PDB file of C-alpha atoms in Angstrom:
ATOM      1  CA  ILE S 179    -158.066 -74.646  93.788  1.00  0.00           C
ATOM      2  CA  VAL S 180    -156.119 -77.522  94.680  1.00  0.00           C
ATOM      3  CA  ASP S 181    -155.971 -80.526  92.616  1.00  0.00           C
ATOM      4  CA  VAL S 182    -153.446 -83.485  92.131  1.00  0.00           C
ATOM      5  CA  GLU S 183    -151.735 -84.776  89.005  1.00  0.00           C
ATOM      6  CA  SER S 184    -154.149 -87.610  88.414  1.00  0.00           C
ATOM      7  CA  GLU S 185    -156.870 -85.157  88.195  1.00  0.00           C
ATOM      8  CA  ARG S 186    -155.220 -83.208  85.318  1.00  0.00           C
ATOM      9  CA  VAL S 187    -155.386 -86.025  82.950  1.00  0.00           C
ATOM     10  CA  TYR S 188    -157.914 -88.565  81.394  1.00  0.00           C
ATOM     11  CA  LYS S 189    -157.561 -91.780  79.829  1.00  0.00           C
ATOM     12  CA  ASP S 190    -158.188 -92.779  76.114  1.00  0.00           C
ATOM     13  CA  GLY S 191    -157.703 -96.524  76.112  1.00  0.00           C
ATOM     14  CA  SER S 192    -154.151 -96.969  77.220  1.00  0.00           C
ATOM     15  CA  THR S 193    -153.270 -93.278  76.174  1.00  0.00           C
ATOM     16  CA  THR S 194    -153.157 -90.487  78.734  1.00  0.00           C
ATOM     17  CA  HIS S 195    -154.200 -86.981  77.735  1.00  0.00           C
ATOM     18  CA  ASN S 196    -154.272 -83.688  79.668  1.00  0.00           C
ATOM     19  CA  PHE S 197    -157.776 -82.264  80.254  1.00  0.00           C
ATOM     20  CA  PRO S 198    -158.404 -78.874  78.407  1.00  0.00           C
ATOM     21  CA  SER S 199    -158.937 -75.610  80.557  1.00  0.00           C
ATOM     22  CA  ILE S 200    -161.790 -73.354  80.682  1.00  0.00           C
ATOM     23  CA  MET S 201    -159.320 -70.510  80.124  1.00  0.00           C
ATOM     24  CA  GLU S 202    -158.792 -71.794  76.562  1.00  0.00           C
ATOM     25  CA  GLU S 203    -160.912 -70.947  73.588  1.00  0.00           C
ATOM     26  CA  PRO S 204    -163.949 -73.181  73.123  1.00  0.00           C
ATOM     27  CA  SER S 205    -163.891 -75.822  70.429  1.00  0.00           C
ATOM     28  CA  ILE S 206    -167.215 -77.390  70.705  1.00  0.00           C
ATOM     29  CA  GLU S 207    -170.821 -76.227  71.160  1.00  0.00           C
ATOM     30  CA  LEU S 208    -171.913 -77.919  74.468  1.00  0.00           C
ATOM     31  CA  SER S 209    -170.213 -79.388  77.508  1.00  0.00           C
ATOM     32  CA  VAL S 210    -172.171 -81.474  80.001  1.00  0.00           C
ATOM     33  CA  VAL S 211    -170.899 -81.876  83.488  1.00  0.00           C
ATOM     34  CA  VAL S 212    -172.237 -84.631  85.623  1.00  0.00           C
ATOM     35  CA  PRO S 213    -171.232 -84.966  89.377  1.00  0.00           C
ATOM     36  CA  ALA S 214    -171.270 -88.498  90.488  1.00  0.00           C
ATOM     37  CA  TYR S 215    -170.758 -90.083  93.867  1.00  0.00           C
ATOM     38  CA  ASN S 216    -171.414 -93.835  94.049  1.00  0.00           C
ATOM     39  CA  GLU S 217    -173.858 -93.622  91.199  1.00  0.00           C
ATOM     40  CA  GLN S 218    -173.074 -96.788  89.424  1.00  0.00           C
ATOM     41  CA  GLU S 219    -176.854 -97.913  89.676  1.00  0.00           C
ATOM     42  CA  ARG S 220    -178.447 -94.576  88.598  1.00  0.00           C
ATOM     43  CA  LEU S 221    -175.775 -93.251  86.074  1.00  0.00           C
ATOM     44  CA  PRO S 222    -176.503 -95.659  83.235  1.00  0.00           C
ATOM     45  CA  VAL S 223    -180.055 -94.494  82.837  1.00  0.00           C
ATOM     46  CA  MET S 224    -179.080 -90.879  82.923  1.00  0.00           C
ATOM     47  CA  LEU S 225    -176.156 -91.340  80.489  1.00  0.00           C
ATOM     48  CA  THR S 226    -178.134 -93.468  78.000  1.00  0.00           C
ATOM     49  CA  GLU S 227    -180.921 -90.638  77.796  1.00  0.00           C
ATOM     50  CA  CYS S 228    -178.483 -87.937  77.662  1.00  0.00           C
ATOM     51  CA  LEU S 229    -176.266 -89.424  74.897  1.00  0.00           C
ATOM     52  CA  GLU S 230    -179.289 -90.567  72.767  1.00  0.00           C
ATOM     53  CA  TYR S 231    -180.614 -87.075  72.820  1.00  0.00           C
ATOM     54  CA  LEU S 232    -177.213 -85.268  72.113  1.00  0.00           C
ATOM     55  CA  GLU S 233    -176.289 -87.925  69.253  1.00  0.00           C
ATOM     56  CA  SER S 234    -179.657 -87.234  67.541  1.00  0.00           C
ATOM     57  CA  ARG S 235    -178.873 -83.602  67.637  1.00  0.00           C
ATOM     58  CA  ARG S 236    -175.445 -84.059  66.268  1.00  0.00           C
ATOM     59  CA  GLN S 237    -176.691 -86.448  63.464  1.00  0.00           C
ATOM     60  CA  ALA S 238    -179.326 -83.737  62.478  1.00  0.00           C
ATOM     61  CA  SER S 239    -176.874 -80.771  62.506  1.00  0.00           C
ATOM     62  CA  SER S 240    -173.301 -80.647  61.216  1.00  0.00           C
ATOM     63  CA  THR S 241    -172.600 -77.679  63.479  1.00  0.00           C
ATOM     64  CA  PHE S 242    -173.506 -79.186  66.699  1.00  0.00           C
ATOM     65  CA  SER S 243    -170.907 -80.815  68.713  1.00  0.00           C
ATOM     66  CA  TYR S 244    -170.671 -81.853  72.415  1.00  0.00           C
ATOM     67  CA  GLU S 245    -168.932 -83.640  75.271  1.00  0.00           C
ATOM     68  CA  VAL S 246    -170.203 -85.232  78.574  1.00  0.00           C
ATOM     69  CA  LEU S 247    -167.755 -85.105  81.460  1.00  0.00           C
ATOM     70  CA  VAL S 248    -168.692 -87.192  84.393  1.00  0.00           C
ATOM     71  CA  VAL S 249    -166.804 -86.311  87.530  1.00  0.00           C
ATOM     72  CA  ASP S 250    -166.373 -89.303  89.848  1.00  0.00           C
ATOM     73  CA  ASP S 251    -166.357 -87.562  93.227  1.00  0.00           C
ATOM     74  CA  GLY S 252    -164.311 -89.996  94.993  1.00  0.00           C
ATOM     75  CA  SER S 253    -166.668 -92.967  94.625  1.00  0.00           C
ATOM     76  CA  SER S 254    -166.124 -96.271  96.355  1.00  0.00           C
ATOM     77  CA  ASP S 255    -168.236 -98.307  93.850  1.00  0.00           C
ATOM     78  CA  GLY S 256    -167.818 -98.714  90.084  1.00  0.00           C
ATOM     79  CA  THR S 257    -168.977 -95.283  88.878  1.00  0.00           C
ATOM     80  CA  SER S 258    -165.746 -94.834  86.884  1.00  0.00           C
ATOM     81  CA  ALA S 259    -165.928 -98.216  85.358  1.00  0.00           C
ATOM     82  CA  VAL S 260    -169.621 -97.215  84.040  1.00  0.00           C
ATOM     83  CA  VAL S 261    -168.281 -94.182  82.613  1.00  0.00           C
ATOM     84  CA  ALA S 262    -165.440 -96.048  80.751  1.00  0.00           C
ATOM     85  CA  GLN S 263    -168.012 -98.433  79.088  1.00  0.00           C
ATOM     86  CA  TYR S 264    -169.699 -95.202  77.545  1.00  0.00           C
ATOM     87  CA  SER S 265    -166.388 -93.616  76.650  1.00  0.00           C
ATOM     88  CA  SER S 266    -165.429 -96.909  74.837  1.00  0.00           C
ATOM     89  CA  LYS S 267    -168.699 -96.874  72.996  1.00  0.00           C
ATOM     90  CA  TYR S 268    -168.706 -93.103  72.018  1.00  0.00           C
ATOM     91  CA  GLY S 269    -165.147 -92.280  72.323  1.00  0.00           C
ATOM     92  CA  ALA S 270    -163.043 -90.277  74.890  1.00  0.00           C
ATOM     93  CA  ASP S 271    -163.412 -87.102  72.842  1.00  0.00           C
ATOM     94  CA  VAL S 272    -167.160 -87.393  73.518  1.00  0.00           C
ATOM     95  CA  VAL S 273    -167.419 -89.021  77.043  1.00  0.00           C
ATOM     96  CA  ARG S 274    -164.653 -88.525  79.594  1.00  0.00           C
ATOM     97  CA  CYS S 275    -164.215 -89.336  83.379  1.00  0.00           C
ATOM     98  CA  LEU S 276    -162.471 -87.080  85.741  1.00  0.00           C
ATOM     99  CA  THR S 277    -161.863 -89.147  88.798  1.00  0.00           C
ATOM    100  CA  LEU S 278    -161.149 -87.126  91.720  1.00  0.00           C
ATOM    101  CA  ALA S 279    -158.647 -88.298  94.468  1.00  0.00           C
ATOM    102  CA  ARG S 280    -160.940 -87.491  97.312  1.00  0.00           C
ATOM    103  CA  ASN S 281    -164.551 -86.790  97.769  1.00  0.00           C
ATOM    104  CA  ARG S 282    -165.070 -83.025  97.506  1.00  0.00           C
ATOM    105  CA  GLY S 283    -168.731 -82.672  97.637  1.00  0.00           C
ATOM    106  CA  LYS S 284    -171.173 -81.934  94.876  1.00  0.00           C
ATOM    107  CA  GLY S 285    -170.207 -78.370  94.333  1.00  0.00           C
ATOM    108  CA  GLY S 286    -166.518 -79.255  94.301  1.00  0.00           C
ATOM    109  CA  ALA S 287    -167.129 -81.801  91.715  1.00  0.00           C
ATOM    110  CA  VAL S 288    -169.046 -79.584  89.610  1.00  0.00           C
ATOM    111  CA  ARG S 289    -166.464 -76.882  89.922  1.00  0.00           C
ATOM    112  CA  MET S 290    -163.444 -79.359  88.937  1.00  0.00           C
ATOM    113  CA  GLY S 291    -165.463 -80.516  85.989  1.00  0.00           C
ATOM    114  CA  MET S 292    -166.477 -77.051  84.647  1.00  0.00           C
ATOM    115  CA  LEU S 293    -162.926 -75.800  84.808  1.00  0.00           C
ATOM    116  CA  ARG S 294    -162.000 -78.820  82.306  1.00  0.00           C
ATOM    117  CA  THR S 295    -164.490 -78.154  79.674  1.00  0.00           C
ATOM    118  CA  ARG S 296    -164.324 -77.107  76.004  1.00  0.00           C
ATOM    119  CA  GLY S 297    -167.948 -75.816  75.269  1.00  0.00           C
ATOM    120  CA  ARG S 298    -169.298 -72.532  74.282  1.00  0.00           C
ATOM    121  CA  MET S 299    -172.203 -73.242  76.500  1.00  0.00           C
ATOM    122  CA  LEU S 300    -171.817 -75.431  79.732  1.00  0.00           C
ATOM    123  CA  LEU S 301    -174.575 -77.423  81.373  1.00  0.00           C
ATOM    124  CA  PHE S 302    -174.447 -79.184  84.696  1.00  0.00           C
ATOM    125  CA  ALA S 303    -176.945 -82.101  85.144  1.00  0.00           C
ATOM    126  CA  ASP S 304    -177.432 -84.376  88.057  1.00  0.00           C
ATOM    127  CA  ALA S 305    -176.529 -88.229  87.692  1.00  0.00           C
ATOM    128  CA  ASP S 306    -179.993 -89.436  88.760  1.00  0.00           C
ATOM    129  CA  GLY S 307    -181.588 -88.515  85.562  1.00  0.00           C
ATOM    130  CA  ALA S 308    -184.483 -86.857  87.309  1.00  0.00           C
ATOM    131  CA  THR S 309    -184.628 -84.062  84.697  1.00  0.00           C
ATOM    132  CA  LYS S 310    -185.572 -85.014  81.217  1.00  0.00           C
ATOM    133  CA  PHE S 311    -182.638 -84.083  79.005  1.00  0.00           C
ATOM    134  CA  ALA S 312    -184.804 -82.964  75.945  1.00  0.00           C
ATOM    135  CA  ASP S 313    -185.723 -80.022  78.196  1.00  0.00           C
ATOM    136  CA  LEU S 314    -182.297 -78.701  77.461  1.00  0.00           C
ATOM    137  CA  SER S 315    -183.744 -76.926  74.365  1.00  0.00           C
ATOM    138  CA  LYS S 316    -185.968 -74.827  76.786  1.00  0.00           C
ATOM    139  CA  LEU S 317    -182.772 -73.660  78.601  1.00  0.00           C
ATOM    140  CA  GLU S 318    -181.001 -72.954  75.077  1.00  0.00           C
ATOM    141  CA  THR S 319    -184.028 -70.743  74.026  1.00  0.00           C
ATOM    142  CA  ALA S 320    -183.964 -68.774  77.128  1.00  0.00           C
ATOM    143  CA  MET S 321    -180.103 -68.378  76.919  1.00  0.00           C
ATOM    144  CA  SER S 322    -180.605 -67.100  73.215  1.00  0.00           C
ATOM    145  CA  ASP S 323    -183.121 -64.564  74.576  1.00  0.00           C
ATOM    146  CA  LEU S 324    -180.509 -63.426  77.274  1.00  0.00           C
ATOM    147  CA  CYS S 325    -177.722 -63.101  74.636  1.00  0.00           C
ATOM    148  CA  LYS S 326    -179.702 -61.972  71.668  1.00  0.00           C
ATOM    149  CA  ASP S 327    -177.835 -58.749  71.364  1.00  0.00           C
ATOM    150  CA  GLU S 328    -174.448 -60.140  71.779  1.00  0.00           C
ATOM    151  CA  ARG S 329    -172.185 -61.121  68.812  1.00  0.00           C
ATOM    152  CA  ASN S 330    -170.388 -63.870  70.670  1.00  0.00           C
ATOM    153  CA  PRO S 331    -172.805 -65.537  73.132  1.00  0.00           C
ATOM    154  CA  SER S 332    -169.950 -67.654  74.574  1.00  0.00           C
ATOM    155  CA  GLU S 333    -168.311 -64.450  75.969  1.00  0.00           C
ATOM    156  CA  SER S 334    -171.491 -62.827  77.034  1.00  0.00           C
ATOM    157  CA  LEU S 335    -173.122 -63.217  80.393  1.00  0.00           C
ATOM    158  CA  GLY S 336    -175.945 -65.551  81.221  1.00  0.00           C
ATOM    159  CA  ILE S 337    -177.393 -68.227  83.403  1.00  0.00           C
ATOM    160  CA  VAL S 338    -180.512 -70.244  82.690  1.00  0.00           C
ATOM    161  CA  CYS S 339    -181.794 -72.363  85.697  1.00  0.00           C
ATOM    162  CA  GLY S 340    -184.144 -75.302  85.238  1.00  0.00           C
ATOM    163  CA  SER S 341    -186.836 -75.062  87.813  1.00  0.00           C
ATOM    164  CA  ARG S 342    -189.201 -77.459  89.575  1.00  0.00           C
ATOM    165  CA  ALA S 343    -191.278 -74.578  91.295  1.00  0.00           C
ATOM    166  CA  HIS S 344    -194.216 -75.318  89.194  1.00  0.00           C
ATOM    167  CA  LEU S 345    -194.318 -78.796  90.892  1.00  0.00           C
ATOM    168  CA  GLU S 346    -193.977 -77.449  94.421  1.00  0.00           C
ATOM    169  CA  GLU S 347    -197.605 -77.787  95.408  1.00  0.00           C
ATOM    170  CA  GLU S 348    -197.876 -81.369  94.322  1.00  0.00           C
ATOM    171  CA  SER S 349    -194.633 -82.228  96.142  1.00  0.00           C
ATOM    172  CA  VAL S 350    -195.758 -80.612  99.400  1.00  0.00           C
ATOM    173  CA  ALA S 351    -198.880 -82.663  99.446  1.00  0.00           C
ATOM    174  CA  GLN S 352    -196.714 -85.751  99.306  1.00  0.00           C
ATOM    175  CA  ARG S 353    -194.284 -84.657 102.095  1.00  0.00           C
ATOM    176  CA  SER S 354    -194.355 -84.841 105.751  1.00  0.00           C
ATOM    177  CA  VAL S 355    -195.368 -81.690 107.783  1.00  0.00           C
ATOM    178  CA  PHE S 356    -191.782 -81.796 109.080  1.00  0.00           C
ATOM    179  CA  ARG S 357    -190.017 -81.933 105.663  1.00  0.00           C
ATOM    180  CA  THR S 358    -192.378 -79.167 104.367  1.00  0.00           C
ATOM    181  CA  LEU S 359    -191.309 -76.840 107.192  1.00  0.00           C
ATOM    182  CA  LEU S 360    -187.718 -77.808 106.626  1.00  0.00           C
ATOM    183  CA  MET S 361    -188.141 -76.819 102.893  1.00  0.00           C
ATOM    184  CA  HIS S 362    -189.843 -73.508 103.609  1.00  0.00           C
ATOM    185  CA  GLY S 363    -187.294 -72.667 106.282  1.00  0.00           C
ATOM    186  CA  PHE S 364    -184.480 -73.227 103.732  1.00  0.00           C
ATOM    187  CA  HIS S 365    -186.188 -71.043 101.243  1.00  0.00           C
ATOM    188  CA  ASN S 366    -186.561 -68.287 103.574  1.00  0.00           C
ATOM    189  CA  LEU S 367    -182.884 -68.557 104.465  1.00  0.00           C
ATOM    190  CA  VAL S 368    -181.952 -68.477 100.863  1.00  0.00           C
ATOM    191  CA  TRP S 369    -183.994 -65.255 100.353  1.00  0.00           C
ATOM    192  CA  LEU S 370    -182.524 -63.765 103.491  1.00  0.00           C
ATOM    193  CA  PHE S 371    -178.923 -64.397 103.059  1.00  0.00           C
ATOM    194  CA  THR S 372    -178.108 -65.002  99.360  1.00  0.00           C
ATOM    195  CA  VAL S 373    -180.604 -65.175  96.353  1.00  0.00           C
ATOM    196  CA  ARG S 374    -183.879 -63.446  95.769  1.00  0.00           C
ATOM    197  CA  GLY S 375    -186.130 -63.657  92.815  1.00  0.00           C
ATOM    198  CA  ILE S 376    -185.336 -67.459  91.795  1.00  0.00           C
ATOM    199  CA  ARG S 377    -188.024 -69.767  93.014  1.00  0.00           C
ATOM    200  CA  ASP S 378    -185.881 -72.965  92.594  1.00  0.00           C
ATOM    201  CA  THR S 379    -182.165 -72.401  93.238  1.00  0.00           C
ATOM    202  CA  GLN S 380    -181.361 -76.157  93.988  1.00  0.00           C
ATOM    203  CA  CYS S 381    -182.480 -77.875  90.730  1.00  0.00           C
ATOM    204  CA  GLY S 382    -179.627 -79.805  89.059  1.00  0.00           C
ATOM    205  CA  PHE S 383    -180.074 -78.512  85.550  1.00  0.00           C
ATOM    206  CA  LYS S 384    -178.365 -75.246  84.858  1.00  0.00           C
ATOM    207  CA  LEU S 385    -176.822 -73.722  81.749  1.00  0.00           C
ATOM    208  CA  PHE S 386    -174.063 -71.135  81.674  1.00  0.00           C
ATOM    209  CA  THR S 387    -172.039 -69.186  79.010  1.00  0.00           C
ATOM    210  CA  ARG S 388    -168.552 -70.026  78.940  1.00  0.00           C
ATOM    211  CA  ARG S 389    -167.502 -66.605  80.177  1.00  0.00           C
ATOM    212  CA  THR S 390    -170.044 -66.867  83.016  1.00  0.00           C
ATOM    213  CA  ALA S 391    -168.837 -70.174  84.100  1.00  0.00           C
ATOM    214  CA  ARG S 392    -165.321 -69.059  83.990  1.00  0.00           C
ATOM    215  CA  ILE S 393    -165.924 -66.322  86.538  1.00  0.00           C
ATOM    216  CA  LEU S 394    -168.349 -67.956  88.927  1.00  0.00           C
ATOM    217  CA  PHE S 395    -166.521 -71.144  89.187  1.00  0.00           C
ATOM    218  CA  HIS S 396    -163.180 -69.544  89.861  1.00  0.00           C
ATOM    219  CA  SER S 397    -165.001 -67.617  92.709  1.00  0.00           C
ATOM    220  CA  LEU S 398    -166.995 -70.433  94.091  1.00  0.00           C
ATOM    221  CA  HIS S 399    -166.085 -71.570  97.713  1.00  0.00           C
ATOM    222  CA  ILE S 400    -168.993 -73.804  99.002  1.00  0.00           C
ATOM    223  CA  GLU S 401    -168.348 -77.401  97.936  1.00  0.00           C
ATOM    224  CA  ARG S 402    -171.385 -79.090  99.485  1.00  0.00           C
ATOM    225  CA  TRP S 403    -175.219 -79.009  98.585  1.00  0.00           C
ATOM    226  CA  ALA S 404    -175.666 -75.080  98.758  1.00  0.00           C
ATOM    227  CA  PHE S 405    -173.206 -74.437  96.118  1.00  0.00           C
ATOM    228  CA  ASP S 406    -175.931 -73.455  93.714  1.00  0.00           C
ATOM    229  CA  THR S 407    -176.984 -70.439  95.995  1.00  0.00           C
ATOM    230  CA  GLU S 408    -173.537 -69.195  96.145  1.00  0.00           C
ATOM    231  CA  LEU S 409    -173.205 -69.397  92.336  1.00  0.00           C
ATOM    232  CA  LEU S 410    -176.418 -67.463  91.815  1.00  0.00           C
ATOM    233  CA  MET S 411    -175.547 -65.019  94.524  1.00  0.00           C
ATOM    234  CA  ILE S 412    -172.346 -64.174  92.711  1.00  0.00           C
ATOM    235  CA  GLY S 413    -174.237 -63.803  89.487  1.00  0.00           C
ATOM    236  CA  GLN S 414    -176.722 -61.376  90.887  1.00  0.00           C
ATOM    237  CA  THR S 415    -173.968 -59.419  92.526  1.00  0.00           C
ATOM    238  CA  LEU S 416    -172.220 -59.120  89.126  1.00  0.00           C
ATOM    239  CA  GLY S 417    -175.540 -58.289  87.263  1.00  0.00           C
ATOM    240  CA  VAL S 418    -175.402 -61.514  85.290  1.00  0.00           C
ATOM    241  CA  PRO S 419    -178.779 -61.943  83.472  1.00  0.00           C
ATOM    242  CA  ILE S 420    -180.643 -65.054  85.039  1.00  0.00           C
ATOM    243  CA  ALA S 421    -183.597 -66.860  83.622  1.00  0.00           C
ATOM    244  CA  GLU S 422    -185.574 -69.547  85.213  1.00  0.00           C
ATOM    245  CA  VAL S 423    -187.488 -72.181  83.008  1.00  0.00           C
ATOM    246  CA  ALA S 424    -189.812 -74.866  84.171  1.00  0.00           C
ATOM    247  CA  VAL S 425    -188.643 -78.360  83.445  1.00  0.00           C
ATOM    248  CA  ARG S 426    -189.978 -81.840  83.868  1.00  0.00           C
ATOM    249  CA  TRP S 427    -188.740 -83.668  86.946  1.00  0.00           C
ATOM    250  CA  THR S 428    -189.115 -87.108  88.513  1.00  0.00           C
ATOM    251  CA  GLU S 429    -187.995 -87.972  91.930  1.00  0.00           C
ATOM    252  CA  ILE S 430    -185.636 -90.909  91.702  1.00  0.00           C
ATOM    253  CA  GLU S 431    -184.729 -93.294  94.606  1.00  0.00           C
ATOM    254  CA  GLY S 432    -181.230 -93.215  95.848  1.00  0.00           C
ATOM    255  CA  SER S 433    -180.923 -89.514  96.920  1.00  0.00           C
ATOM    256  CA  LYS S 434    -177.765 -88.756  98.704  1.00  0.00           C
ATOM    257  CA  ILE S 435    -179.427 -86.036 100.579  1.00  0.00           C
ATOM    258  CA  THR S 436    -180.118 -86.893 104.247  1.00  0.00           C
ATOM    259  CA  PRO S 437    -183.423 -85.010 105.041  1.00  0.00           C
ATOM    260  CA  VAL S 438    -182.507 -83.383 108.375  1.00  0.00           C
ATOM    261  CA  LEU S 439    -178.692 -83.311 108.334  1.00  0.00           C
ATOM    262  CA  SER S 440    -178.190 -82.115 104.660  1.00  0.00           C
ATOM    263  CA  TRP S 441    -180.970 -79.341 105.286  1.00  0.00           C
ATOM    264  CA  LEU S 442    -179.128 -78.218 108.413  1.00  0.00           C
ATOM    265  CA  GLN S 443    -175.719 -78.250 106.478  1.00  0.00           C
ATOM    266  CA  MET S 444    -177.278 -76.171 103.796  1.00  0.00           C
ATOM    267  CA  GLY S 445    -178.638 -73.741 106.124  1.00  0.00           C
ATOM    268  CA  GLY S 446    -175.454 -73.301 107.884  1.00  0.00           C
ATOM    269  CA  ASP S 447    -173.539 -72.837 104.564  1.00  0.00           C
ATOM    270  CA  LEU S 448    -176.059 -69.910 103.643  1.00  0.00           C
ATOM    271  CA  VAL S 449    -175.070 -68.125 106.699  1.00  0.00           C
ATOM    272  CA  LEU S 450    -171.470 -68.896 106.113  1.00  0.00           C
ATOM    273  CA  ILE S 451    -171.780 -67.353 102.501  1.00  0.00           C
ATOM    274  CA  TRP S 452    -173.462 -64.325 103.752  1.00  0.00           C
ATOM    275  CA  LEU S 453    -170.946 -63.719 106.622  1.00  0.00           C
ATOM    276  CA  ARG S 454    -167.859 -64.343 104.780  1.00  0.00           C
ATOM    277  CA  TYR S 455    -168.800 -62.157 101.798  1.00  0.00           C
ATOM    278  CA  THR S 456    -170.098 -59.432 104.058  1.00  0.00           C
ATOM    279  CA  LEU S 457    -166.908 -59.406 106.136  1.00  0.00           C
ATOM    280  CA  GLY S 458    -164.851 -59.529 103.023  1.00  0.00           C
ATOM    281  CA  ALA S 459    -163.131 -62.804 103.728  1.00  0.00           C
ATOM    282  CA  TRP S 460    -164.336 -64.094 100.462  1.00  0.00           C
ATOM    283  CA  ARG S 461    -164.180 -61.956  97.239  1.00  0.00           C
ATOM    284  CA  ILE S 462    -165.672 -62.272  93.823  1.00  0.00           C
ATOM    285  CA  ARG S 463    -162.979 -62.480  91.222  1.00  0.00           C
ATOM    286  CA  THR S 464    -164.176 -60.370  88.275  1.00  0.00           C
ATOM    287  CA  ASP S 465    -160.830 -60.290  86.398  1.00  0.00           C
ATOM    288  CA  ILE S 466    -160.977 -63.979  84.860  1.00  0.00           C
ATOM    289  CA  THR S 467    -160.348 -63.430  81.091  1.00  0.00           C
TER     290      THR S 467
END
C-alpha cells in the first residue's frame, strides 16, 4: 500500500498529528469511514445526519465513543474544507479528514481510511447520505448475533452488509430496460466470478469487526467500484460470517457512477478478481495480527 507523507497526518487547527493504525489496539467503540470525491454539495447533509445520530448515542451512553473519518479522494472542490468545518465544531478527535494526494477510486479511499481507524467496530458509509444512519442499529444487532459466542467481538470475525435488495422490484420499475439488463448482467457476473448468497454486494453501508477489517483491507486490490465484491469474496474464502440486513435507501442526485462505463468497468474488474486469484497472482493475507 503506497502512501505519501501528507496522507499519514491530519490537522487539528494549526497542529499536525499522526493518524493511528488499524494494527494498534482499539481505543473507541465505532469508526465511520466516508469516501468522498467532489462531495462538497452532498456531504453536509450526510455528515449532519450522521453526527446528530452518533452524538445522541454518545450523550445517552457514557460507554459509547466514535470517530468519523472522511477520506477526500483527491477532490478538486471544497470537500476537505467542508470536513474542516465539522472538525472545528466537533473536534478533530471526533471528525477528521484524510486528504489523498491523488484520486485512488472509491475502494482505494475506503481502504486508506480503514487502515487509519481506532474503532472496535468499523463502518463504511457513502457520502451521499442515501442510507439512513439510524439503521446502523440494525447492523449492530446482526453483528452481535454473529459474535455472540466471542469474548472479544472486536477480535472476532464478522461482516454485516446493509442491503437494498428488498427495494429491487420498485427500482426495476423505474429503470429503463437497458439499465435493468445491465443490472442483472452485473448480478450474474458477481455470482459467477466472486460472491454467492449475498443479494446486494454494492450497498455503501457495511460494518466490520476490527480484526475482519484488518485482514480484508490489507488483502484488497481493487480500488474502483467493484471493491465491495472483492472484500466479500475474501471474506467468504476465509469463512468469515456474513449477514445481510435490509436498510432504508433513497436515491440521491449527483451519483459519480456513469451508467454504461461504470458497469462495464465493474464487470471487467469482476473477471480480473477471479482470474488473478485463480492464477495465484493475488493472494489473501491471513497473517495480519
